[in-house]
Coordinates of C-alpha atoms in Angstrom, one line a residue:
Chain A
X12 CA -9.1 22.1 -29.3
X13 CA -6.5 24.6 -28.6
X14 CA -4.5 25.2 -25.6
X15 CA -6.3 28.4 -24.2
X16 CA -9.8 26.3 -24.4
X17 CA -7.6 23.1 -22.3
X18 CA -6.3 25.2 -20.2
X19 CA -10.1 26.6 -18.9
X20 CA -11.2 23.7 -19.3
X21 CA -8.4 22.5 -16.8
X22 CA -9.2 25.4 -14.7
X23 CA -12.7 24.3 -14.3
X24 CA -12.0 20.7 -13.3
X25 CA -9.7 22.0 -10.6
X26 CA -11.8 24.6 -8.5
X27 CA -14.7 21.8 -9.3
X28 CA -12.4 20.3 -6.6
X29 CA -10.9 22.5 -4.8
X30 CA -13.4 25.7 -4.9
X31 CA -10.8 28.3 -5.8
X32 CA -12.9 30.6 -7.5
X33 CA -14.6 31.5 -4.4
X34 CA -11.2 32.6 -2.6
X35 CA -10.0 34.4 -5.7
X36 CA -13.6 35.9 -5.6
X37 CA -13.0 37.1 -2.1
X38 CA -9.4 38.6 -3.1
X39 CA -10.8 40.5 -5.1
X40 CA -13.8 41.6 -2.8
X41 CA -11.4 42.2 -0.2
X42 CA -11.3 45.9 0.8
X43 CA -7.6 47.7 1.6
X44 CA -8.6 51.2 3.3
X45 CA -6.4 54.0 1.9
X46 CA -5.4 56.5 4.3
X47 CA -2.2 58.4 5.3
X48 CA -1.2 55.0 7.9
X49 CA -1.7 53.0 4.6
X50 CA 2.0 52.4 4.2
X51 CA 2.4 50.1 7.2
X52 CA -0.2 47.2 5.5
X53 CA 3.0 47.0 3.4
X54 CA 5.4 46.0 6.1
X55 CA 3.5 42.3 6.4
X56 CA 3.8 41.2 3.3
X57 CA 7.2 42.4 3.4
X58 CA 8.1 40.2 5.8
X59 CA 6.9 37.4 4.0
X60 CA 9.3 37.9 1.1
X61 CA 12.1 37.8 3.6
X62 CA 11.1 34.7 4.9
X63 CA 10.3 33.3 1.6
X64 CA 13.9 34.0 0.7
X65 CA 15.0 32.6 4.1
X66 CA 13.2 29.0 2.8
X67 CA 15.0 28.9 -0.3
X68 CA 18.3 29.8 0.6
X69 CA 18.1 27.4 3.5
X70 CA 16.9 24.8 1.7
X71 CA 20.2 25.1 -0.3
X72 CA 22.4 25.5 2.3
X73 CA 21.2 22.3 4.0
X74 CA 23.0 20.9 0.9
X75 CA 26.3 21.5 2.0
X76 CA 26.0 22.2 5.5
X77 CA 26.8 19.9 8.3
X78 CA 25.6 20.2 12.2
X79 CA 28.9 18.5 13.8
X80 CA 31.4 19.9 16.2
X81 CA 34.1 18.9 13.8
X82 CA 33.0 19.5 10.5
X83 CA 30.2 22.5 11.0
X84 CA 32.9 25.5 10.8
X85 CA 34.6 23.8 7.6
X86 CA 30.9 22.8 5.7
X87 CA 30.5 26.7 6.0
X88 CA 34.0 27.3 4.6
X89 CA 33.2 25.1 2.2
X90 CA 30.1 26.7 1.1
X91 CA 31.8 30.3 1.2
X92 CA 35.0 29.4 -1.1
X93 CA 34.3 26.2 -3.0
X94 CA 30.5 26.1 -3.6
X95 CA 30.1 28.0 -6.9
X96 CA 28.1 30.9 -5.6
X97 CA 27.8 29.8 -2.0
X98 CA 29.2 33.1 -0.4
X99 CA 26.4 34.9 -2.0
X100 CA 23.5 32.4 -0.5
X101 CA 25.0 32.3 2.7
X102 CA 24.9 36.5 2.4
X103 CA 21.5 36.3 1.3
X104 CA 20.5 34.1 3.9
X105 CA 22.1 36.0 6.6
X106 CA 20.9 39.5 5.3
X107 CA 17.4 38.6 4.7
X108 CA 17.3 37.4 8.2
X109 CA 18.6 40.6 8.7
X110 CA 16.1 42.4 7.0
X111 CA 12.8 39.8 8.0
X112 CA 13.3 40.9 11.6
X113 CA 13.9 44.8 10.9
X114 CA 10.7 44.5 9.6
X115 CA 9.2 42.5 11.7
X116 CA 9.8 45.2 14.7
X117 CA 8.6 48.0 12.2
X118 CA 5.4 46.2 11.8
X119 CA 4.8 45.5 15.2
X120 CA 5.6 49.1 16.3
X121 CA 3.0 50.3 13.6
X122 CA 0.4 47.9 14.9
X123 CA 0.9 49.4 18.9
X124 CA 1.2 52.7 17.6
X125 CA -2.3 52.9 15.4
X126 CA -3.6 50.5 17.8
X127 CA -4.8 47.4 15.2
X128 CA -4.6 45.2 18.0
X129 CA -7.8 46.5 19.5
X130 CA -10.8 44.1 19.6
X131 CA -11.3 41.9 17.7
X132 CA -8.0 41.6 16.5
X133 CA -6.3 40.9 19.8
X134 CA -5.3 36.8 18.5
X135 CA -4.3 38.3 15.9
X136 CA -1.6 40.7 18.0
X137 CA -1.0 37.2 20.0
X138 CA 0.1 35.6 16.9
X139 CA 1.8 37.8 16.4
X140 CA 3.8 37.9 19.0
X141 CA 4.5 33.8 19.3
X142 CA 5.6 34.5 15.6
X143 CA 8.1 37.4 16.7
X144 CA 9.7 35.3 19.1
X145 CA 9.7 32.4 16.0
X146 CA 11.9 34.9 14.3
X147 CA 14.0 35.7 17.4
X148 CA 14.4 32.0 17.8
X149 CA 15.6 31.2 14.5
X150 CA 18.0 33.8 14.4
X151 CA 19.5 32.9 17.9
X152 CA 19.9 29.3 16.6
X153 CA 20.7 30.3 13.3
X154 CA 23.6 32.4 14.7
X155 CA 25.5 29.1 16.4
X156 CA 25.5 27.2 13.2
X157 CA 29.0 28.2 11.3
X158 CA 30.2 27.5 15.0
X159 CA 33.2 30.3 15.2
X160 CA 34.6 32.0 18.3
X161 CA 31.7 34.2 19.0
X162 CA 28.7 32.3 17.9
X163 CA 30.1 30.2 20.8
X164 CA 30.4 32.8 22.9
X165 CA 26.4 34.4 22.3
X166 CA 25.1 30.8 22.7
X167 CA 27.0 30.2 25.7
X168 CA 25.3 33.5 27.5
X169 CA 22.3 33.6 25.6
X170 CA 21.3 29.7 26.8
X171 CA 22.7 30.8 30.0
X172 CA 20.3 33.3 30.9
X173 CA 17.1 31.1 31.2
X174 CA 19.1 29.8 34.4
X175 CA 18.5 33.0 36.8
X176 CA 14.9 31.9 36.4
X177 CA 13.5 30.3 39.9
X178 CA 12.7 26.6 39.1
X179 CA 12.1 25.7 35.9
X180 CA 15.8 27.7 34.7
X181 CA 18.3 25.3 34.7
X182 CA 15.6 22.5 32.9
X183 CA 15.4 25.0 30.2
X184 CA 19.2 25.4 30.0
X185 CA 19.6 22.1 30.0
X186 CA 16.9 21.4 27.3
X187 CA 18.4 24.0 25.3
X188 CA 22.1 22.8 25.2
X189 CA 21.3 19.1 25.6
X190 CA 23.8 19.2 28.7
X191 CA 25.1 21.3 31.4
X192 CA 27.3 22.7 29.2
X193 CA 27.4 23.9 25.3
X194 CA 28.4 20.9 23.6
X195 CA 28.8 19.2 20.0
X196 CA 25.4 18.2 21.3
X197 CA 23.8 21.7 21.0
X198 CA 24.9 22.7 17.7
X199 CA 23.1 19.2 16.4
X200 CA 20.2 20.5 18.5
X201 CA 20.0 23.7 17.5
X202 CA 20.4 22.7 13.4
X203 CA 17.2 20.8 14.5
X204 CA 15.6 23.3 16.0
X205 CA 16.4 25.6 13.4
X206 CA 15.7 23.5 10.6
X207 CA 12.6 20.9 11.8
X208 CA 10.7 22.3 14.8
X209 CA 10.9 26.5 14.3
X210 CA 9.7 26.2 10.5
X211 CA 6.4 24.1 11.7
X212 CA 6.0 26.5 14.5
X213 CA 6.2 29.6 12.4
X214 CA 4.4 28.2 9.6
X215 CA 1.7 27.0 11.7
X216 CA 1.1 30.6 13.5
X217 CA 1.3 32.2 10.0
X218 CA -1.6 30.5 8.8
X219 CA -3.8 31.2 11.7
X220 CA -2.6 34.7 11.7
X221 CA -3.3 35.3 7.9
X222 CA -6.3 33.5 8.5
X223 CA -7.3 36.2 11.2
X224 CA -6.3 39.0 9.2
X225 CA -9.0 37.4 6.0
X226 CA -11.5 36.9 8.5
X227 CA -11.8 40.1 10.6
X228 CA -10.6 42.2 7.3
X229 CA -8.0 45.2 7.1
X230 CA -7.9 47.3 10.5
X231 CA -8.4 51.0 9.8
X232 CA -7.1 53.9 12.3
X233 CA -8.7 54.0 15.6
X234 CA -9.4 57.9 15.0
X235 CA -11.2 57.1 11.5
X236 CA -13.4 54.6 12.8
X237 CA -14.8 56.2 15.8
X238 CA -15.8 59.8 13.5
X239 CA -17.7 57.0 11.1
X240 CA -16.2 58.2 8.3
X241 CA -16.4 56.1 5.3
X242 CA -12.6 55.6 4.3
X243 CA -11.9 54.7 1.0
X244 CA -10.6 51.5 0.0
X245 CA -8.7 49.7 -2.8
X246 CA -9.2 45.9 -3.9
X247 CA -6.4 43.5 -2.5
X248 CA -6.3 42.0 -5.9
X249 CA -4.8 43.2 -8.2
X250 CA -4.4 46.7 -7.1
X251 CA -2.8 46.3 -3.8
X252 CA -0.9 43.1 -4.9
X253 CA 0.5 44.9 -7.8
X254 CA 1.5 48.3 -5.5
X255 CA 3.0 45.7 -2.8
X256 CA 5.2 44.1 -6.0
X257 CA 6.7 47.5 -6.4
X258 CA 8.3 47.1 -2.6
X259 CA 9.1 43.6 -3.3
X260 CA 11.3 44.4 -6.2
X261 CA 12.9 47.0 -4.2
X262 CA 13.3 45.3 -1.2
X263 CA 14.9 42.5 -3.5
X264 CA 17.5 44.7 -4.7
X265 CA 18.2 46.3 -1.8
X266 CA 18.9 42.6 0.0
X267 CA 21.0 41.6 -2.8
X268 CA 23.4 44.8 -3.1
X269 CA 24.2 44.6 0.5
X270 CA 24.8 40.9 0.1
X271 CA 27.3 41.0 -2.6
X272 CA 29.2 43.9 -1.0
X273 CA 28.9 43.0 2.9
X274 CA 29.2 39.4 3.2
X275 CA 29.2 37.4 6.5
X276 CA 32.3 36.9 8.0
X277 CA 33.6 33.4 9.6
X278 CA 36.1 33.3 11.5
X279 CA 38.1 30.3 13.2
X280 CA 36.2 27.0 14.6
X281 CA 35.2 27.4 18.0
X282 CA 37.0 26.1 20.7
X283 CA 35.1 24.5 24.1
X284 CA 38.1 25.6 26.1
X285 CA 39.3 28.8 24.7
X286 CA 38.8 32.0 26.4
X287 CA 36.1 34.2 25.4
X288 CA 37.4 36.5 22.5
X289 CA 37.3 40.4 23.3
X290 CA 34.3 42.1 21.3
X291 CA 31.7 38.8 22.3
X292 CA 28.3 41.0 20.4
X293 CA 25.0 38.7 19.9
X294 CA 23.0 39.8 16.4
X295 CA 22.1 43.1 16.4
X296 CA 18.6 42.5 18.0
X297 CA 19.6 41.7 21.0
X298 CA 22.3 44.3 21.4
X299 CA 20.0 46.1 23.8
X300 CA 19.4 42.9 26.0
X301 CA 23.1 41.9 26.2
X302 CA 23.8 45.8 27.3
X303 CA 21.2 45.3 30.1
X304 CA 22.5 42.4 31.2
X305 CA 25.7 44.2 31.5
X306 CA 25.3 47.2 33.4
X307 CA 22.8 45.2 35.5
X308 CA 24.4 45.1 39.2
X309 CA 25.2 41.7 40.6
X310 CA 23.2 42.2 43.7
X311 CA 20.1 44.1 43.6
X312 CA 18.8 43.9 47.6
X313 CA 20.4 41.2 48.3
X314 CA 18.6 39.0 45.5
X315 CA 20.8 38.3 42.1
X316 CA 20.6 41.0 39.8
X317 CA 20.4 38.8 36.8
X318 CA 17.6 36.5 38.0
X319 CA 15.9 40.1 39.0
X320 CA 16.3 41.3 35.4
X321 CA 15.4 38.1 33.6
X322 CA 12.2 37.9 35.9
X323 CA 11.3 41.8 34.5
X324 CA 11.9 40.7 31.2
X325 CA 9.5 37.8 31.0
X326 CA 6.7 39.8 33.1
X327 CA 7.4 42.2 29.9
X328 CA 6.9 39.7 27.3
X329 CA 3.9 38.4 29.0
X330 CA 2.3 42.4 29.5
X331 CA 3.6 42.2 25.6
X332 CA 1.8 39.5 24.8
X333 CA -1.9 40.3 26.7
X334 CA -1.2 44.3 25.0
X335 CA -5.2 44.3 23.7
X336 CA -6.6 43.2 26.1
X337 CA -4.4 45.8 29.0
X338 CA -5.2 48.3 26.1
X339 CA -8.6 48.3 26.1
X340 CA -9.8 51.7 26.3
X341 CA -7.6 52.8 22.8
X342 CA -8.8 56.3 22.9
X343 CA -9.1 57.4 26.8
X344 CA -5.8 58.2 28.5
X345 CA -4.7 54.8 29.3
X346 CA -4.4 54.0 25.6
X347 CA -2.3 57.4 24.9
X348 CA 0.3 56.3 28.0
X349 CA 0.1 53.1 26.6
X350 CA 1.2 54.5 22.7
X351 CA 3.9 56.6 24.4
X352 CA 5.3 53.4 26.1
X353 CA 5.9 52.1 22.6
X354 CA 8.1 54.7 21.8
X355 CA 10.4 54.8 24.9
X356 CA 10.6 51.3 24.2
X357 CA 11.8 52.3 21.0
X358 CA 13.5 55.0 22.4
X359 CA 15.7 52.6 25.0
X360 CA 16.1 49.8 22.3
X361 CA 17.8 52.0 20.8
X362 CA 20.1 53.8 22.8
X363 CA 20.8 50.8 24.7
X364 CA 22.2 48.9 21.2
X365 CA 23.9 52.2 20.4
X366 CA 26.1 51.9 23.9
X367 CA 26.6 48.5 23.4
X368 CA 28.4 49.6 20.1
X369 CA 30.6 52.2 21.6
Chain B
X1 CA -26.0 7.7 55.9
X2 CA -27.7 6.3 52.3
X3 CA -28.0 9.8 49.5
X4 CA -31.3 10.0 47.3
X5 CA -29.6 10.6 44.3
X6 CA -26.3 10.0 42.3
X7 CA -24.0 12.4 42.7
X8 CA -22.9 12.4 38.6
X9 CA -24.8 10.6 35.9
X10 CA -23.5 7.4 34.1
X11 CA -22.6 9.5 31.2
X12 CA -20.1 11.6 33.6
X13 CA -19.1 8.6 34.8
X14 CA -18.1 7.2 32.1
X15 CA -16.2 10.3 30.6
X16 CA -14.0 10.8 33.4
X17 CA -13.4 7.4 33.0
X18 CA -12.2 7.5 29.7
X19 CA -10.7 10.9 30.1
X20 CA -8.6 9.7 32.9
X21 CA -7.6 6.8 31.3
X22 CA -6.8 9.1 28.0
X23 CA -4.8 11.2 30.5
X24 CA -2.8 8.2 32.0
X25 CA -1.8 6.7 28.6
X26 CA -0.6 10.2 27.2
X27 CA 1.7 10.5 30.6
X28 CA 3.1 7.2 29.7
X29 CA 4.0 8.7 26.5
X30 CA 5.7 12.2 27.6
X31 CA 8.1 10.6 30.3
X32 CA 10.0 8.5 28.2
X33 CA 10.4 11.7 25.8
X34 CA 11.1 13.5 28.5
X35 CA 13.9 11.3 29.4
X36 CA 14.9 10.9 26.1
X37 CA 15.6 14.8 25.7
X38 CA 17.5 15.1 28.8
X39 CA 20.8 13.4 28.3
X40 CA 22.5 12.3 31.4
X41 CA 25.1 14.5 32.7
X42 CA 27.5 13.9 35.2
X43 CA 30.6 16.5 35.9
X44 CA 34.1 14.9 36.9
X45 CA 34.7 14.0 40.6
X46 CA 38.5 14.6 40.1
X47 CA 40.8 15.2 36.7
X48 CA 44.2 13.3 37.1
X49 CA 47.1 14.9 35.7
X50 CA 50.8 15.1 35.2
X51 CA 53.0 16.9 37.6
X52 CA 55.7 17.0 35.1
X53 CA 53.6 19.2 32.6
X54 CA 52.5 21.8 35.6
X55 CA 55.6 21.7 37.7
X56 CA 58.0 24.2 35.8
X57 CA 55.5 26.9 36.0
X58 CA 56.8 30.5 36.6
X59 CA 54.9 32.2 39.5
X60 CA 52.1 34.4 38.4
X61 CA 51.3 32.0 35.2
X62 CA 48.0 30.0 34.5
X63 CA 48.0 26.7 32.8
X64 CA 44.6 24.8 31.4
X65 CA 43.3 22.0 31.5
X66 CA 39.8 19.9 30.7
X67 CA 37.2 19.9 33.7
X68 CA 35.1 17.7 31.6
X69 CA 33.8 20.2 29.1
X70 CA 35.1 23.2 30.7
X71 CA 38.2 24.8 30.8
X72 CA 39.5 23.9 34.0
X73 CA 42.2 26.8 34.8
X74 CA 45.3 26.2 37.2
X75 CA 47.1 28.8 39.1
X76 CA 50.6 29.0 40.2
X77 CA 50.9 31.4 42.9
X78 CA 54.1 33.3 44.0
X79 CA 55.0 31.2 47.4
X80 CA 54.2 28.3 44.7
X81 CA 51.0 26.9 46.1
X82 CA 48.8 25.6 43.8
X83 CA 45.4 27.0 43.0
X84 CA 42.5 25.8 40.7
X85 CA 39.7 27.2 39.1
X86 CA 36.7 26.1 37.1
X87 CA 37.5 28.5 34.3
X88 CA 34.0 29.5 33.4
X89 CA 32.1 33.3 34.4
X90 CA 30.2 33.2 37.2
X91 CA 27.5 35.6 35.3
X92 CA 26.6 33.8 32.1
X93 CA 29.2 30.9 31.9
X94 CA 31.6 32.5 29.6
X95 CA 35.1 31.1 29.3
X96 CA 37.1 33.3 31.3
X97 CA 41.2 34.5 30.6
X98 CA 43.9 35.5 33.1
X99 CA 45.7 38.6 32.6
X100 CA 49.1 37.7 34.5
X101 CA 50.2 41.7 34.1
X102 CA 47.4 42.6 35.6
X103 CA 46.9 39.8 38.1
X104 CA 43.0 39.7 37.3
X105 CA 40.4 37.1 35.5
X106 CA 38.5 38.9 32.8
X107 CA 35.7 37.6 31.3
X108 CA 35.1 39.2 27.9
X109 CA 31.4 38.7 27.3
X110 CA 30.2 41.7 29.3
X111 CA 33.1 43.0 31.0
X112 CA 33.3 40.8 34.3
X113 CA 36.5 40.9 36.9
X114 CA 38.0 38.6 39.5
X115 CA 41.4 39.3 41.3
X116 CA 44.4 36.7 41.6
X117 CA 42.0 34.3 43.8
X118 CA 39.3 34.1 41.7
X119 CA 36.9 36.9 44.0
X120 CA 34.7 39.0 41.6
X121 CA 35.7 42.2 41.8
X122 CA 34.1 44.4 39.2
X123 CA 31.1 44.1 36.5
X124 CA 28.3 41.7 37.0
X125 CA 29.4 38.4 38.3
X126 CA 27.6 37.4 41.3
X127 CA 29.9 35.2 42.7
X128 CA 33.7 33.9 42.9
X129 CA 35.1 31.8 40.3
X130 CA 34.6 28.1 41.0
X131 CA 37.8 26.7 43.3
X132 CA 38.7 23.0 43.1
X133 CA 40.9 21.4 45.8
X134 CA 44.4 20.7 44.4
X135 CA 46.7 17.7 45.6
X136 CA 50.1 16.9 44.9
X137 CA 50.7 13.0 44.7
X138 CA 53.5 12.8 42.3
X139 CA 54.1 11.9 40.0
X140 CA 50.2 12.7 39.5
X141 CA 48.5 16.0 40.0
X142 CA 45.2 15.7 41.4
X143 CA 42.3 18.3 41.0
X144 CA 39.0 17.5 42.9
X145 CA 35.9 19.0 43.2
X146 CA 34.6 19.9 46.7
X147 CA 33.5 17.1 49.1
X148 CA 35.2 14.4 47.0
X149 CA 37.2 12.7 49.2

C-alpha cells in the first residue's frame, strides 16, 4: 500500500464522519459574480488575514506579557528589547490591527455604497456591525495594555464618555474601569476583556456572518440585478481563492515592511497622579470622535454638551445598525440620499481626524 | 360571580409555572455576578497631611497630593490662604496641570481651561474644578470633602 492510496483511504474514513466532501462540493459550486464592484469581495477576506495575524501574534505576546500596574509597562519593555524578535511581533500586532480596521471601514463603506445590505442580507449588515464595534473594542483595550502616559490618558476619556449618558452612564463607567476611577484594576480588566471575552464575541459573530454570506450567496450590484442581466461568475474555489492569495501575499508584505521600519513606540509607565501629557491622541480611528468631543460646547441649551453629543452618537450607531431595513427602497431617492450620507460621513471622518492632527 | 370556563389551559399553567420558576432561579444567578463585577468603591472623607511639607510654599505654587486615586491638587494663594482641588477635568476626567506663569489649570486632553480658582474658563468643561475644604490643625493639614464634618 503506498502512501497516496492511505492517504485517500484516510480521506474517505474522515468525511465518512464528518461529510466534508459536500462543503468542498459547495465551494466549488459557489458562484463569485464578476463585475467592475468585484474588487470589494476582496476586502472581507482581507480582513480575515489581519485578524488571523492578530491571533498568532497575541497568542505570543501573552507569553511575556503581564496585566499589572507594576509590571505591564516593563513586560512590554521586555518583549521590545530582550525577547529575541519581540519588537517585530509587538509591530506586527499593532500594525495589523492597524490595517484589520482600515479595512474593515473600506468594506463597510463598499457594502453602504453598492447597497449589499438590502434584503435579505440585512443580518448579515447587523453582524456586521456588532463585529465592527468587536474590532473597535479590541483596539480601545488593546491600546491601555503597555500602560504609558497616553494610553492612560485615552482610557481615562475614552471610559469617561459613557458617563454623559442619562442613567445607565456611570454603571457602564464603572463596569468598564472596575472603579470610579482608572485603576491597576482596569488594566487587569481590560487584558481580560481583550484577551477572553472580545475573541468569543468576535468569533462567534464571524461564524454566523460567514455563515449568512454561504447561505444567501455573493450579493451582486443593485443596478445589475434589477435589468436581469445574467452576470458572469467565477467558482470560489479555486479560482477566487487563488486571485484572493495574490492580495494576501501583498497585504503580507506590505504589513511586515511597515512593521520593521515603523515600530510602536512606549514610552514611560503611566502614572495615576501625573498630569495629562500635552499631545493626549486616541488611535487613529477615533481621531474624529475625540475632535468632536473637543470642539463640542459645554452647554448646548442649557443641557451638557457632551451628554448631548454622546446621546447623537448612539442614536447614530443604532440608525447604523437598522441601515437595511431604513434603506429599503435602494433605488428610489431615499436610497440615493441615503448613498450620499455614506460619503459625507466619509467626508467628515476625515476632515475631522485631519484637524485633530494639525 | 362563578366563570364557565378556565381562563388558560393546564398546559399554560403549567409553563408559566416552570418559566417563572426558570426566570427566578436565573435572577438568583445574575445578582451575585452582578455584585461580583462591581467592586465597592468608597472615595476618602478627608486626606490628613503634614503642614511641614506644604507650609514653605511660595505664593502662586501648587503642590500634590493623593485624593484616594486622584491627584488631589493644593493651592497656595498670594494672601496665603489655602485652596484645594480634586485635580481631575471636569470634561472627561483627565489629570489636570497648573501653569503658575499663567495662573490657569489646563487640561491637556482636549484643550480645557480653568483660572486660579479652579472656574472653567475656556474649551469644553462643563463645570469648575472640584474644591475640597482645607483646615489648618497643626501640625496636621486637613483636606475634606464637602459636608464632612
Amino acid at each position: 500500500m503506498n502512501i497516496k492510496k492511505l492517504g485517500a483511504g484516510f480521506q474517505a474514513w474522515l468525511d465518512d464522519r464528518f461529510g466534508l466532501s459536500g462543503i468542498a462540493q459547495f465551494l466549488k459550486e459557489k458562484p463569485v459574480p464578476q463585475h467592475k464592484h468585484s474588487i470589494w469581495y476582496y476586502t472581507g477576506s482581507a480582513i480575515l488575514i489581519f485578524f488571523t495575524i492578530q491571533i498568532i501574534t497575541g497568542f505570543m505576546l501573552i507569553l511575556y506579557y503581564r496585566p499589572t500596574l507594576e509590571e505591564a509597562n516593563a513586560s512590554v519593555a521586555r518583549v521590545m528589547t530582550e525577547v529575541p524578535l519581540g519588537w517585530i511581533i509587538r509591530s506586527v500586532h499593532s500594525w495589523s490591527a492597524t490595517f484589520m480596521i482600515a479595512f474593515v471601514f473600506v468594506h463597510l463603506i463598499s457594502i453602504w455604497v453598492t447597497k449589499s445590505y438590502r434584503e435579505p442580507r440585512e443580518i448579515t449588515w447587523m453582524s456586521g456591525v456588532l463585529l465592527l464595534a468587536c474590532s473597535l473594542f479590541f483596539g480601545f483595550t488593546g491600546y491601555l495594555l503597555p500602560w504609558d502616559d497616553l494610553s492612560l490618558s485615552a482610557t481615562k476619556v475614552g471610559t469617561d464618555i459613557p458617563r454623559s449618558i442619562p442613567v445607565v452612564g456611570l454603571w457602564v463607567t464603572k463596569l468598564l474601569r472596575g472603579s470610579e476611577d482608572v485603576t491597576g484594576d482596569t488594566l487587569t480588566r481590560f487584558f481580560g476583556i481583550h484577551v477572553c471575552i472580545l475573541p468569543i464575541f468576535l468569533v462567534l459573530l464571524l461564524a454566523i456572518h460567514i455563515y449568512l454570506i454561504q447561505k444567501k450567496g455573493m450579493s451582486v450590484p443593485v443596478e445589475a440585478e434589477t435589468r436581469g442581466e445574467d452576470v458572469r461568475t467565477i467558482p470560489f474555489w479555486p479560482n477566487f481563492v487563488f486571485r484572493e492569495m495574490v492580495v494576501w501575499l501583498v497585504l503580507v508584505g506590505v504589513l511586515f515592511s511597515v512593521a520593521v521600519f515603523l515600530p510602536p513606540s512606549l514610552d514611560k509607565p503611566a502614572d495615576l497622579m501625573a498630569a495629562a501629557p500635552e499631545g493626549v491622541k486616541p488611535e487613529w480611528y477615533f481621531l474624529f470622535l475625540f475632535q468632536t468631543l473637543k470642539i463640542v460646547p459645554p452647554k448646548i441649551l442649557f443641557v451638557n454638551g457632551d451628554t448631548v453629543a454622546v446621546l447623537l452618537m448612539l442614536v447614530a450607531g443604532v440608525l447604523f445598525f437598522l441601515l437595511p431595513i431604513i434603506d429599503n427602497k435602494p433605488l428610489e431617492r431615499k436610497g440615493k440620499i441615503i448613498t450620499v450620507l455614506a460619503y459625507a460621513l466619509v467626508a467628515y471622518a476625515l476632515i475631522m481626524s485631519v484637524w485633530s492632527l494639525l | 360571580m362563578k366563570i364557565k370556563h378556565s381562563l388558560f389551559t393546564r398546559r399554560q399553567f403549567l409553563n408559566g409555572l416552570f418559566g417563572g420558576w426558570i426566570t427566578a432561579l436565573l435572577v438568583t444567578f445574575v445578582y451575585p455576578v452582578i455584585k461580583f463585577i462591581f467592586p465597592p468603591y468608597k472615595e476618602p472623607d478627608e486626606v490628613i497631611l503634614p503642614f511641614s511639607d506644604f507650609e514653605g510654599m511660595a505664593p502662586g505654587t501648587v503642590k500634590n497630593y493623593a485624593w484616594g486615586g486622584k491627584p488631589g491638587i493644593l493651592k497656595k494663594n498670594e494672601d496665603g490662604s489655602y485652596i484645594a482641588f480634586v485635580g481631575v477635568c471636569t470634561h472627561l476626567d483627565c489629570n489636570v496641570s497648573y501653569l503658575p506663569d499663567q495662573k490657569k489649570f489646563f487640561c491637556a486632553c482636549h484643550e480645557g481651561w480653568y483660572d486660579e480658582f479652579g472656574i472653567n474658563i475656556g474649551g469644553p468643561p462643563p463645570s469648575p474644578l472640584r474644591r475640597l475644604f482645607v483646615e489648618i490643625v497643626p501640625p496636621d493639614l486637613i483636606i475634606k470633602r464637602e459636608g464632612v464634618k
